[in-house]
Amino acid sequence: MKHLAAPSLGMAPARGIHYLRGMRVPVILGIETSCDETAAAIVTGDRTVLAERLLSQLGEHAPYGGVVPEIAARAHLQHLDRLIAETMAAAKLEFRDLTAIAATGGPGLIGGVMVGVMTAKAIAAVHKLPFLAVNHLEGHALSPRLAGDVPFPYLLLLVSGGHCQLLAVEGVGRYVRLGGTVDDAAGEAFDKVAKMLGLGYPGGPAVERAASRGVPGRFRLPRPMKGRAGADFSFAGLKTAVRQAIAALPGGRAAPQDAADLCRDFQDAVADIVGDRVRHALARFRREWPDGRTLVVAGGVAANAALRTVLDGAAREASLAFAAPPLRYCTDNAAMIAWAGIERLALGQRDGLDFAPRPRWPLAEALPGAAA
Ligand code: KG4
Ligand code: ZN
C-alpha cells in the first residue's frame, strides 16, 4: 500500500485521474460513519491511499464509558462534509474525477450510517457517479488486500468491539462463517473489564498497557469454549470471573498492581481462547479450502500484541502465512470502505440510490452449529 499526497504512477495524470501502465485505474471516495469514527478516504485501484481524514469521537463518548448513538449521529452530521472536502483537497481531486463513491451501508448505529449514506448518495446523484453501499464487515474482511496482495481464499478472524467471528473468505461477496461469539465480542469484553477496573474507554489499549505491568498466574480465570468442537467463542463467563475476582479483593477494590495482574491474566485468557478457536477453524479451513494460504486478522482487537503472537503461532503450525493490516486499517477507517468499493466495482457491482441503510446486515449465513 502506498501513501501519496498526489498521483504519481505511470503517465502524467490529467486532472488527477489515475493511470497505471497506461490504463486508467478506479479512484473511489470512501465514507465511514457506522460507529464513533467519522472518516473519508480516497483510494485507487492500485492500492494507493491518495488522502484520508479520520475524526475520532472518543472524547465525546468517554464520559459515558461507551458510544452514545445520538451523540455519534450528531457528530457525523457536523463533521462529515468538512472531512470529505479536506480529503478531496488533499488528493487534489474534484468529484468529477472520481470513478465512484462508496459509503458504509451498515451494520452499525443507524443514525450515523444514514448520515454517510445520504451524503454519498447526494454526491453520486449530483456528479452522476456510481454509488456503492458497503457492508462494514466486508470492509474489514477485505482490508488485508488493501495492505497487500493476499489471495483468496483466506481465513479471517474479525475481532472488534461489536464483532467476533471467523470467516472463510472465498472471494468478494463470498463469505462462509465458521464460528462466532455466542455472547460478547472480544473487544466488548476488553472494554467491560477496563470499565470494572476504572481504566477508561476504549478499554482494549488500557487493558493491554496495564497487562504489561502485570504478573501472570495470580488469578485463575476460566477459558469458556476452549477445546469444544467448532469455532464459536464465549466471553461472558470470563468477564463475570473478572468481576468476582475484583469483589474478592480486600475492600472489593483493585489496587493498581491488582488491576495490572488481573489485566494480564484476562488478556492471557482471551489470547488462549482465541488461539484455541482459531486452531479449530484452521483445521477445518485447511480441509475444506486446501488452496488457502493465509490467516488474516482484522478489527480493533487485532491491535493487541499478545493476540497477534498467538495468531502468528497458530498460522505457523498450520503452515499458513499470517497477515494483519497496519493498525490504522484494523480499526474503523474509510480506506477499507473505499477498497471494498473498488473490489465490488471491479466485478461490475453497484447499488441503487434507493438503498436503505441496514442497522443489521450479516456478512455470511451461519453454517449449522455456528453462532451469530
Ligand atoms: O474495529 P474497531 O475500531 O471498532 C468496532 O468495534 O467496529 O474496534 C474497537 C475495539 C474496542 O473494543 C477496543 O477496546 C478494541 O477494539 N481494542 C483493543 C485494542 N485496541 C483496540 N483490544 C485489545 N487490545 C488492544 N490493544
Ligand atoms: Zn469495525
mmCIF file of C-alpha atoms and ligand atoms in Angstrom:
data_model
loop_
_atom_site.group_PDB
_atom_site.id
_atom_site.type_symbol
_atom_site.label_atom_id
_atom_site.label_comp_id
_atom_site.label_asym_id
_atom_site.label_seq_id
_atom_site.Cartn_x
_atom_site.Cartn_y
_atom_site.Cartn_z
ATOM 1 C CA MET A 1 0.000 0.000 0.000
ATOM 2 C CA LYS A 2 1.290 3.403 -0.895
ATOM 3 C CA HIS A 3 0.562 6.734 0.678
ATOM 4 C CA LEU A 4 0.929 9.596 -1.694
ATOM 5 C CA ALA A 5 -0.063 13.203 -1.446
ATOM 6 C CA ALA A 6 -0.697 13.332 -5.178
ATOM 7 C CA PRO A 7 -0.938 10.940 -8.131
ATOM 8 C CA SER A 8 2.436 9.707 -9.310
ATOM 9 C CA LEU A 9 2.086 6.459 -11.226
ATOM 10 C CA GLY A 10 2.569 5.795 -14.908
ATOM 11 C CA MET A 11 1.642 8.509 -17.382
ATOM 12 C CA ALA A 12 1.247 12.071 -16.281
ATOM 13 C CA PRO A 13 -2.170 12.179 -14.663
ATOM 14 C CA ALA A 14 -4.715 14.509 -16.242
ATOM 15 C CA ARG A 15 -6.853 16.358 -13.719
ATOM 16 C CA GLY A 16 -5.980 13.832 -11.006
ATOM 17 C CA ILE A 17 -7.134 10.813 -12.987
ATOM 18 C CA HIS A 18 -5.019 7.789 -12.273
ATOM 19 C CA TYR A 19 -3.119 5.716 -14.737
ATOM 20 C CA LEU A 20 -1.229 2.521 -14.132
ATOM 21 C CA ARG A 21 0.885 1.235 -17.050
ATOM 22 C CA GLY A 22 -1.224 3.397 -19.317
ATOM 23 C CA MET A 23 -4.535 2.008 -18.021
ATOM 24 C CA ARG A 24 -6.975 4.130 -16.116
ATOM 25 C CA VAL A 25 -7.414 2.775 -12.579
ATOM 26 C CA PRO A 26 -10.505 3.477 -10.496
ATOM 27 C CA VAL A 27 -10.432 6.246 -7.905
ATOM 28 C CA ILE A 28 -13.009 5.880 -5.150
ATOM 29 C CA LEU A 29 -14.058 8.093 -2.270
ATOM 30 C CA GLY A 30 -14.982 6.003 0.768
ATOM 31 C CA ILE A 31 -17.037 7.180 3.729
ATOM 32 C CA GLU A 32 -17.281 5.503 7.149
ATOM 33 C CA THR A 33 -19.803 6.642 9.777
ATOM 34 C CA SER A 34 -21.158 3.445 11.321
ATOM 35 C CA CYS A 35 -19.812 3.896 14.838
ATOM 36 C CA ASP A 36 -17.763 6.609 16.527
ATOM 37 C CA GLU A 37 -15.300 7.414 13.764
ATOM 38 C CA THR A 38 -16.146 9.907 11.036
ATOM 39 C CA ALA A 39 -13.836 9.091 8.154
ATOM 40 C CA ALA A 40 -13.253 9.782 4.472
ATOM 41 C CA ALA A 41 -10.547 8.351 2.212
ATOM 42 C CA ILE A 42 -9.668 8.297 -1.457
ATOM 43 C CA VAL A 43 -8.164 5.055 -2.690
ATOM 44 C CA THR A 44 -7.137 3.932 -6.167
ATOM 45 C CA GLY A 45 -7.332 0.517 -7.798
ATOM 46 C CA ASP A 46 -3.583 0.081 -7.422
ATOM 47 C CA ARG A 47 -3.851 0.260 -3.595
ATOM 48 C CA THR A 48 -2.746 3.858 -3.263
ATOM 49 C CA VAL A 49 -4.392 5.804 -0.461
ATOM 50 C CA LEU A 50 -4.326 9.269 -2.017
ATOM 51 C CA ALA A 51 -5.694 11.024 1.056
ATOM 52 C CA GLU A 52 -7.599 10.217 4.205
ATOM 53 C CA ARG A 53 -9.132 12.036 7.147
ATOM 54 C CA LEU A 54 -10.398 10.411 10.321
ATOM 55 C CA LEU A 55 -12.039 12.111 13.254
ATOM 56 C CA SER A 56 -12.498 10.048 16.383
ATOM 57 C CA GLN A 57 -15.324 10.974 18.722
ATOM 58 C CA LEU A 58 -13.576 9.293 21.657
ATOM 59 C CA GLY A 59 -13.593 12.423 23.776
ATOM 60 C CA GLU A 60 -17.313 12.922 23.261
ATOM 61 C CA HIS A 61 -18.237 9.386 24.356
ATOM 62 C CA ALA A 62 -15.594 8.768 27.033
ATOM 63 C CA PRO A 63 -17.646 10.310 29.904
ATOM 64 C CA TYR A 64 -20.353 7.701 29.234
ATOM 65 C CA GLY A 65 -17.983 4.694 29.042
ATOM 66 C CA GLY A 66 -19.294 3.736 25.616
ATOM 67 C CA VAL A 67 -20.661 5.096 22.346
ATOM 68 C CA VAL A 68 -23.892 7.120 22.677
ATOM 69 C CA PRO A 69 -25.787 6.743 19.352
ATOM 70 C CA GLU A 70 -27.390 10.215 19.373
ATOM 71 C CA ILE A 71 -24.100 11.940 20.109
ATOM 72 C CA ALA A 72 -22.418 9.892 17.375
ATOM 73 C CA ALA A 73 -25.034 10.745 14.730
ATOM 74 C CA ARG A 74 -24.873 14.453 15.523
ATOM 75 C CA ALA A 75 -21.087 14.457 15.370
ATOM 76 C CA HIS A 76 -21.068 12.683 11.996
ATOM 77 C CA LEU A 77 -23.527 15.232 10.647
ATOM 78 C CA GLN A 78 -21.460 18.091 11.981
ATOM 79 C CA HIS A 79 -18.093 16.960 10.608
ATOM 80 C CA LEU A 80 -18.553 14.720 7.567
ATOM 81 C CA ASP A 81 -18.906 17.392 4.861
ATOM 82 C CA ARG A 82 -15.779 19.180 6.017
ATOM 83 C CA LEU A 83 -13.778 15.927 6.244
ATOM 84 C CA ILE A 84 -14.781 14.994 2.699
ATOM 85 C CA ALA A 85 -13.837 18.453 1.399
ATOM 86 C CA GLU A 86 -10.456 18.242 3.157
ATOM 87 C CA THR A 87 -9.815 14.756 1.794
ATOM 88 C CA MET A 88 -10.670 15.794 -1.764
ATOM 89 C CA ALA A 89 -8.455 18.868 -1.467
ATOM 90 C CA ALA A 90 -5.547 16.840 -0.065
ATOM 91 C CA ALA A 91 -5.803 14.449 -3.032
ATOM 92 C CA LYS A 92 -6.106 17.434 -5.413
ATOM 93 C CA LEU A 93 -9.257 15.924 -6.869
ATOM 94 C CA GLU A 94 -12.711 17.165 -7.731
ATOM 95 C CA PHE A 95 -15.802 14.987 -7.501
ATOM 96 C CA ARG A 96 -15.964 14.619 -11.289
ATOM 97 C CA ASP A 97 -12.514 12.963 -11.168
ATOM 98 C CA LEU A 98 -13.868 10.084 -9.096
ATOM 99 C CA THR A 99 -14.849 6.738 -10.577
ATOM 100 C CA ALA A 100 -17.386 6.002 -7.846
ATOM 101 C CA ILE A 101 -18.345 6.738 -4.277
ATOM 102 C CA ALA A 102 -18.701 4.141 -1.512
ATOM 103 C CA ALA A 103 -20.201 4.516 1.943
ATOM 104 C CA THR A 104 -20.775 2.110 4.789
ATOM 105 C CA GLY A 105 -24.407 0.995 4.410
ATOM 106 C CA GLY A 106 -24.477 -0.989 7.668
ATOM 107 C CA PRO A 107 -24.348 -2.765 10.009
ATOM 108 C CA GLY A 108 -23.925 -0.113 12.661
ATOM 109 C CA LEU A 109 -25.618 2.705 14.544
ATOM 110 C CA ILE A 110 -28.366 3.661 12.150
ATOM 111 C CA GLY A 111 -28.190 7.453 12.678
ATOM 112 C CA GLY A 112 -24.542 7.527 11.669
ATOM 113 C CA VAL A 113 -24.984 5.126 8.767
ATOM 114 C CA MET A 114 -27.788 7.342 7.426
ATOM 115 C CA VAL A 115 -25.561 10.414 7.524
ATOM 116 C CA GLY A 116 -22.850 8.670 5.495
ATOM 117 C CA VAL A 117 -25.231 7.056 3.015
ATOM 118 C CA MET A 118 -27.248 10.228 2.399
ATOM 119 C CA THR A 119 -24.077 12.256 1.858
ATOM 120 C CA ALA A 120 -22.662 9.687 -0.573
ATOM 121 C CA LYS A 121 -25.949 9.427 -2.476
ATOM 122 C CA ALA A 122 -26.162 13.210 -2.818
ATOM 123 C CA ILE A 123 -22.636 13.424 -4.253
ATOM 124 C CA ALA A 124 -23.324 10.448 -6.537
ATOM 125 C CA ALA A 125 -26.577 11.978 -7.800
ATOM 126 C CA VAL A 126 -25.134 15.435 -8.452
ATOM 127 C CA HIS A 127 -21.962 14.189 -10.145
ATOM 128 C CA LYS A 128 -23.547 11.143 -11.824
ATOM 129 C CA LEU A 129 -21.210 8.692 -10.129
ATOM 130 C CA PRO A 130 -21.859 5.040 -9.344
ATOM 131 C CA PHE A 131 -22.778 4.573 -5.660
ATOM 132 C CA LEU A 132 -21.786 1.548 -3.585
ATOM 133 C CA ALA A 133 -23.265 0.740 -0.176
ATOM 134 C CA VAL A 134 -20.539 -1.285 1.507
ATOM 135 C CA ASN A 135 -21.135 -3.755 4.299
ATOM 136 C CA HIS A 136 -18.859 -2.543 7.112
ATOM 137 C CA LEU A 137 -17.837 -6.129 7.865
ATOM 138 C CA GLU A 138 -16.920 -6.646 4.227
ATOM 139 C CA GLY A 139 -14.722 -3.566 4.568
ATOM 140 C CA HIS A 140 -12.879 -5.239 7.442
ATOM 141 C CA ALA A 141 -12.871 -8.595 5.631
ATOM 142 C CA LEU A 142 -11.180 -7.209 2.503
ATOM 143 C CA SER A 143 -8.866 -4.745 4.295
ATOM 144 C CA PRO A 144 -5.849 -7.114 4.178
ATOM 145 C CA ARG A 145 -5.999 -6.876 0.379
ATOM 146 C CA LEU A 146 -5.646 -3.106 0.577
ATOM 147 C CA ALA A 147 -2.482 -3.610 2.583
ATOM 148 C CA GLY A 148 -1.001 -6.330 0.399
ATOM 149 C CA ASP A 149 -1.564 -8.950 -2.229
ATOM 150 C CA VAL A 150 -3.440 -11.500 -0.108
ATOM 151 C CA PRO A 151 -5.010 -14.099 -2.427
ATOM 152 C CA PHE A 152 -8.419 -15.711 -1.917
ATOM 153 C CA PRO A 153 -9.333 -17.909 -0.133
ATOM 154 C CA TYR A 154 -8.152 -16.919 3.357
ATOM 155 C CA LEU A 155 -9.304 -17.486 6.888
ATOM 156 C CA LEU A 156 -10.338 -14.244 8.564
ATOM 157 C CA LEU A 157 -10.614 -13.586 12.272
ATOM 158 C CA LEU A 158 -12.667 -10.426 12.707
ATOM 159 C CA VAL A 159 -12.326 -9.142 16.260
ATOM 160 C CA SER A 160 -13.676 -5.726 17.178
ATOM 161 C CA GLY A 161 -15.875 -4.049 19.764
ATOM 162 C CA GLY A 162 -19.023 -5.227 18.055
ATOM 163 C CA HIS A 163 -17.937 -8.339 16.196
ATOM 164 C CA CYS A 164 -16.109 -11.570 16.834
ATOM 165 C CA GLN A 165 -16.248 -14.144 14.081
ATOM 166 C CA LEU A 166 -14.221 -16.496 11.931
ATOM 167 C CA LEU A 167 -14.917 -16.434 8.208
ATOM 168 C CA ALA A 168 -13.585 -18.286 5.224
ATOM 169 C CA VAL A 169 -13.245 -15.534 2.618
ATOM 170 C CA GLU A 170 -13.609 -17.247 -0.764
ATOM 171 C CA GLY A 171 -13.899 -14.079 -2.808
ATOM 172 C CA VAL A 172 -15.640 -10.715 -2.895
ATOM 173 C CA GLY A 173 -19.144 -11.290 -1.508
ATOM 174 C CA ARG A 174 -18.395 -14.944 -0.750
ATOM 175 C CA TYR A 175 -18.002 -15.452 2.975
ATOM 176 C CA VAL A 176 -18.604 -18.628 4.951
ATOM 177 C CA ARG A 177 -18.902 -18.203 8.692
ATOM 178 C CA LEU A 178 -17.072 -20.902 10.623
ATOM 179 C CA GLY A 179 -17.851 -19.561 14.075
ATOM 180 C CA GLY A 180 -18.840 -16.525 16.089
ATOM 181 C CA THR A 181 -19.417 -15.339 19.612
ATOM 182 C CA VAL A 182 -22.454 -16.601 21.492
ATOM 183 C CA ASP A 183 -22.421 -13.558 23.779
ATOM 184 C CA ASP A 184 -19.927 -10.666 23.929
ATOM 185 C CA ALA A 185 -17.458 -9.635 21.240
ATOM 186 C CA ALA A 186 -13.806 -9.814 22.293
ATOM 187 C CA GLY A 187 -13.390 -6.030 22.214
ATOM 188 C CA GLU A 188 -16.528 -5.611 24.281
ATOM 189 C CA ALA A 189 -15.018 -7.906 26.931
ATOM 190 C CA PHE A 190 -11.849 -5.759 26.970
ATOM 191 C CA ASP A 191 -13.985 -2.625 27.279
ATOM 192 C CA LYS A 192 -16.084 -4.048 30.121
ATOM 193 C CA VAL A 193 -13.077 -5.274 32.089
ATOM 194 C CA ALA A 194 -11.482 -1.848 31.698
ATOM 195 C CA LYS A 195 -14.668 -0.234 32.981
ATOM 196 C CA MET A 196 -14.784 -2.540 36.040
ATOM 197 C CA LEU A 197 -11.203 -1.577 36.833
ATOM 198 C CA GLY A 198 -11.756 2.122 36.165
ATOM 199 C CA LEU A 199 -9.197 2.139 33.329
ATOM 200 C CA GLY A 200 -11.255 4.268 30.946
ATOM 201 C CA TYR A 201 -12.612 3.871 27.437
ATOM 202 C CA PRO A 202 -11.788 2.359 24.980
ATOM 203 C CA GLY A 203 -10.696 -0.478 27.193
ATOM 204 C CA GLY A 204 -8.519 -2.588 24.904
ATOM 205 C CA PRO A 205 -5.430 -0.362 24.781
ATOM 206 C CA ALA A 206 -5.774 0.464 28.519
ATOM 207 C CA VAL A 207 -6.003 -3.227 29.466
ATOM 208 C CA GLU A 208 -3.027 -4.060 27.257
ATOM 209 C CA ARG A 209 -0.951 -1.289 28.874
ATOM 210 C CA ALA A 210 -1.900 -2.412 32.391
ATOM 211 C CA ALA A 211 -1.242 -6.068 31.485
ATOM 212 C CA SER A 212 2.331 -5.193 30.522
ATOM 213 C CA ARG A 213 2.957 -4.300 34.193
ATOM 214 C CA GLY A 214 1.135 -7.375 35.485
ATOM 215 C CA VAL A 215 2.497 -10.610 36.918
ATOM 216 C CA PRO A 216 0.830 -13.600 35.254
ATOM 217 C CA GLY A 217 -0.842 -16.527 37.012
ATOM 218 C CA ARG A 218 -2.251 -14.836 40.102
ATOM 219 C CA PHE A 219 -5.919 -15.158 39.158
ATOM 220 C CA ARG A 220 -7.378 -18.403 37.875
ATOM 221 C CA LEU A 221 -9.673 -17.315 35.087
ATOM 222 C CA PRO A 222 -11.836 -19.679 33.019
ATOM 223 C CA ARG A 223 -11.440 -20.369 29.289
ATOM 224 C CA PRO A 224 -15.044 -20.729 28.072
ATOM 225 C CA MET A 225 -15.459 -22.911 24.951
ATOM 226 C CA LYS A 226 -11.793 -23.946 24.929
ATOM 227 C CA GLY A 227 -11.430 -27.420 23.462
ATOM 228 C CA ARG A 228 -15.011 -27.513 22.296
ATOM 229 C CA ALA A 229 -15.770 -28.712 18.748
ATOM 230 C CA GLY A 230 -16.373 -25.963 16.193
ATOM 231 C CA ALA A 231 -15.090 -22.395 16.298
ATOM 232 C CA ASP A 232 -17.574 -20.442 18.425
ATOM 233 C CA PHE A 233 -16.486 -18.036 21.158
ATOM 234 C CA SER A 234 -17.852 -17.008 24.540
ATOM 235 C CA PHE A 235 -16.528 -14.231 26.762
ATOM 236 C CA ALA A 236 -19.397 -13.604 29.201
ATOM 237 C CA GLY A 237 -18.169 -16.163 31.766
ATOM 238 C CA LEU A 238 -14.661 -14.739 31.650
ATOM 239 C CA LYS A 239 -15.987 -11.243 32.251
ATOM 240 C CA THR A 240 -18.050 -12.488 35.230
ATOM 241 C CA ALA A 241 -14.973 -14.236 36.637
ATOM 242 C CA VAL A 242 -13.073 -10.926 36.471
ATOM 243 C CA ARG A 243 -15.925 -9.200 38.320
ATOM 244 C CA GLN A 244 -15.844 -11.884 41.024
ATOM 245 C CA ALA A 245 -12.060 -11.669 41.317
ATOM 246 C CA ILE A 246 -12.343 -7.912 41.939
ATOM 247 C CA ALA A 247 -15.098 -8.454 44.527
ATOM 248 C CA ALA A 248 -12.868 -10.948 46.371
ATOM 249 C CA LEU A 249 -10.003 -8.429 46.727
ATOM 250 C CA PRO A 250 -9.596 -6.543 50.033
ATOM 251 C CA GLY A 251 -12.355 -3.937 50.177
ATOM 252 C CA GLY A 252 -13.763 -5.287 46.921
ATOM 253 C CA ARG A 253 -11.443 -2.953 45.006
ATOM 254 C CA ALA A 254 -8.417 -3.475 42.792
ATOM 255 C CA ALA A 255 -5.270 -1.565 43.765
ATOM 256 C CA PRO A 256 -3.069 -0.603 40.772
ATOM 257 C CA GLN A 257 -0.948 -3.774 40.966
ATOM 258 C CA ASP A 258 -4.073 -5.938 41.393
ATOM 259 C CA ALA A 259 -5.531 -4.320 38.292
ATOM 260 C CA ALA A 260 -2.319 -4.918 36.318
ATOM 261 C CA ASP A 261 -2.166 -8.581 37.400
ATOM 262 C CA LEU A 262 -5.828 -9.082 36.601
ATOM 263 C CA CYS A 263 -5.452 -7.464 33.176
ATOM 264 C CA ARG A 264 -2.522 -9.742 32.470
ATOM 265 C CA ASP A 265 -4.484 -12.878 33.358
ATOM 266 C CA PHE A 266 -7.543 -11.638 31.484
ATOM 267 C CA GLN A 267 -5.528 -10.885 28.343
ATOM 268 C CA ASP A 268 -3.764 -14.255 28.578
ATOM 269 C CA ALA A 269 -7.166 -15.964 28.886
ATOM 270 C CA VAL A 270 -8.523 -14.134 25.823
ATOM 271 C CA ALA A 271 -5.418 -14.993 23.811
ATOM 272 C CA ASP A 272 -5.686 -18.620 24.931
ATOM 273 C CA ILE A 273 -9.379 -18.852 23.986
ATOM 274 C CA VAL A 274 -8.896 -17.135 20.636
ATOM 275 C CA GLY A 275 -5.847 -19.287 19.861
ATOM 276 C CA ASP A 276 -7.851 -22.433 20.540
ATOM 277 C CA ARG A 277 -10.852 -21.342 18.471
ATOM 278 C CA VAL A 278 -8.627 -20.257 15.587
ATOM 279 C CA ARG A 279 -6.770 -23.594 15.637
ATOM 280 C CA HIS A 280 -10.100 -25.391 15.328
ATOM 281 C CA ALA A 281 -11.144 -23.138 12.460
ATOM 282 C CA LEU A 282 -7.756 -23.566 10.775
ATOM 283 C CA ALA A 283 -8.079 -27.352 10.835
ATOM 284 C CA ARG A 284 -11.391 -27.096 9.038
ATOM 285 C CA PHE A 285 -10.193 -24.352 6.707
ATOM 286 C CA ARG A 286 -7.261 -26.471 5.569
ATOM 287 C CA ARG A 287 -9.555 -29.429 4.920
ATOM 288 C CA GLU A 288 -12.252 -27.568 3.010
ATOM 289 C CA TRP A 289 -10.212 -24.798 1.371
ATOM 290 C CA PRO A 290 -6.931 -26.584 0.579
ATOM 291 C CA ASP A 291 -5.849 -23.712 -1.702
ATOM 292 C CA GLY A 292 -5.925 -21.290 1.240
ATOM 293 C CA ARG A 293 -2.549 -19.876 2.199
ATOM 294 C CA THR A 294 -3.239 -17.153 4.749
ATOM 295 C CA LEU A 295 -4.695 -16.446 8.178
ATOM 296 C CA VAL A 296 -5.778 -12.835 8.411
ATOM 297 C CA VAL A 297 -6.865 -10.760 11.409
ATOM 298 C CA ALA A 298 -8.898 -7.553 11.248
ATOM 299 C CA GLY A 299 -10.854 -5.353 13.659
ATOM 300 C CA GLY A 300 -9.700 -3.182 16.556
ATOM 301 C CA VAL A 301 -8.635 -6.035 18.851
ATOM 302 C CA ALA A 302 -6.094 -7.017 16.196
ATOM 303 C CA ALA A 303 -4.022 -4.188 17.693
ATOM 304 C CA ASN A 304 -3.330 -6.422 20.702
ATOM 305 C CA ALA A 305 0.251 -7.725 20.593
ATOM 306 C CA ALA A 306 -0.426 -10.816 22.745
ATOM 307 C CA LEU A 307 -3.213 -11.808 20.394
ATOM 308 C CA ARG A 308 -1.063 -11.286 17.316
ATOM 309 C CA THR A 309 1.650 -13.519 18.791
ATOM 310 C CA VAL A 310 -0.839 -16.328 19.372
ATOM 311 C CA LEU A 311 -2.290 -15.969 15.866
ATOM 312 C CA ASP A 312 1.140 -15.935 14.302
ATOM 313 C CA GLY A 313 1.934 -19.189 16.135
ATOM 314 C CA ALA A 314 -1.342 -20.827 15.084
ATOM 315 C CA ALA A 315 -0.742 -19.876 11.435
ATOM 316 C CA ARG A 316 2.788 -21.261 11.556
ATOM 317 C CA GLU A 317 1.577 -24.583 12.980
ATOM 318 C CA ALA A 318 -0.875 -24.822 10.080
ATOM 319 C CA SER A 319 1.851 -23.848 7.556
ATOM 320 C CA LEU A 320 -0.061 -20.707 6.616
ATOM 321 C CA ALA A 321 1.136 -17.131 6.361
ATOM 322 C CA PHE A 322 -0.199 -14.658 8.911
ATOM 323 C CA ALA A 323 -1.317 -11.231 7.700
ATOM 324 C CA ALA A 324 -2.611 -8.260 9.626
ATOM 325 C CA PRO A 325 -3.380 -4.881 8.094
ATOM 326 C CA PRO A 326 -1.476 -1.904 9.568
ATOM 327 C CA LEU A 327 -3.107 -0.852 12.831
ATOM 328 C CA ARG A 328 -4.911 2.149 11.425
ATOM 329 C CA TYR A 329 -6.639 -0.135 8.925
ATOM 330 C CA CYS A 330 -7.519 -2.680 11.634
ATOM 331 C CA THR A 331 -9.721 -0.187 13.466
ATOM 332 C CA ASP A 332 -12.620 1.554 11.748
ATOM 333 C CA ASN A 333 -11.492 3.644 8.783
ATOM 334 C CA ALA A 334 -12.716 4.832 5.403
ATOM 335 C CA ALA A 335 -9.872 3.442 3.267
ATOM 336 C CA MET A 336 -11.184 -0.089 3.800
ATOM 337 C CA ILE A 337 -14.654 1.041 2.696
ATOM 338 C CA ALA A 338 -13.235 2.644 -0.437
ATOM 339 C CA TRP A 339 -11.200 -0.511 -1.091
ATOM 340 C CA ALA A 340 -14.257 -2.788 -0.741
ATOM 341 C CA GLY A 341 -15.956 -0.431 -3.207
ATOM 342 C CA ILE A 342 -13.067 -0.897 -5.637
ATOM 343 C CA GLU A 343 -13.236 -4.686 -5.343
ATOM 344 C CA ARG A 344 -17.013 -4.695 -5.909
ATOM 345 C CA LEU A 345 -16.874 -2.189 -8.747
ATOM 346 C CA ALA A 346 -14.263 -4.353 -10.483
ATOM 347 C CA LEU A 347 -16.901 -7.101 -10.543
ATOM 348 C CA GLY A 348 -19.398 -4.728 -12.121
ATOM 349 C CA GLN A 349 -21.403 -4.238 -8.955
ATOM 350 C CA ARG A 350 -23.087 -1.035 -7.823
ATOM 351 C CA ASP A 351 -26.081 -0.113 -5.700
ATOM 352 C CA GLY A 352 -29.167 1.924 -6.441
ATOM 353 C CA LEU A 353 -29.823 5.323 -4.894
ATOM 354 C CA ASP A 354 -32.841 3.687 -3.255
ATOM 355 C CA PHE A 355 -30.541 1.622 -0.995
ATOM 356 C CA ALA A 356 -31.889 1.687 2.567
ATOM 357 C CA PRO A 357 -29.298 1.786 5.404
ATOM 358 C CA ARG A 358 -29.195 -1.505 7.308
ATOM 359 C CA PRO A 359 -28.638 -1.497 11.097
ATOM 360 C CA ARG A 360 -28.212 -5.279 10.896
ATOM 361 C CA TRP A 361 -26.503 -6.836 7.908
ATOM 362 C CA PRO A 362 -24.900 -10.244 8.411
ATOM 363 C CA LEU A 363 -21.986 -10.907 6.117
ATOM 364 C CA ALA A 364 -22.478 -14.621 5.789
ATOM 365 C CA GLU A 365 -25.202 -17.052 6.515
ATOM 366 C CA ALA A 366 -24.274 -19.071 9.572
ATOM 367 C CA LEU A 367 -23.467 -22.699 8.970
ATOM 368 C CA PRO A 368 -25.450 -25.168 11.048
ATOM 369 C CA GLY A 369 -23.947 -25.091 14.542
ATOM 370 C CA ALA A 370 -22.147 -21.745 14.167
ATOM 371 C CA ALA A 371 -23.275 -18.930 16.466
ATOM 372 C CA ALA A 372 -24.279 -15.491 15.224
HETATM 373 O O1 KG4 B 1 -12.797 -2.190 14.903
HETATM 374 P P1 KG4 B 1 -12.998 -1.183 15.985
HETATM 375 O O2 KG4 B 1 -12.241 0.098 15.900
HETATM 376 O O3 KG4 B 1 -14.486 -0.771 16.134
HETATM 377 C C1 KG4 B 1 -15.549 -1.644 16.081
HETATM 378 O O4 KG4 B 1 -15.881 -2.179 17.157
HETATM 379 O O5 KG4 B 1 -16.076 -1.857 14.953
HETATM 380 O O6 KG4 B 1 -12.647 -1.929 17.373
HETATM 381 C C2 KG4 B 1 -12.684 -1.274 18.612
HETATM 382 C C3 KG4 B 1 -12.458 -2.308 19.689
HETATM 383 C C4 KG4 B 1 -12.709 -1.775 21.101
HETATM 384 O O7 KG4 B 1 -13.494 -2.703 21.816
HETATM 385 C C5 KG4 B 1 -11.301 -1.652 21.683
HETATM 386 O O8 KG4 B 1 -11.281 -1.804 23.093
HETATM 387 C C6 KG4 B 1 -10.602 -2.810 20.983
HETATM 388 O O9 KG4 B 1 -11.095 -2.777 19.657
HETATM 389 N N1 KG4 B 1 -9.145 -2.621 21.014
HETATM 390 C C7 KG4 B 1 -8.288 -3.453 21.640
HETATM 391 C C8 KG4 B 1 -7.003 -2.882 21.498
HETATM 392 N N2 KG4 B 1 -7.124 -1.728 20.757
HETATM 393 C C9 KG4 B 1 -8.451 -1.604 20.461
HETATM 394 N N3 KG4 B 1 -8.492 -4.600 22.314
HETATM 395 C C10 KG4 B 1 -7.416 -5.190 22.851
HETATM 396 N N4 KG4 B 1 -6.153 -4.693 22.783
HETATM 397 C C11 KG4 B 1 -5.907 -3.567 22.103
HETATM 398 N N5 KG4 B 1 -4.656 -3.069 22.025
HETATM 399 ZN ZN ZN B 2 -15.452 -2.014 12.642
#
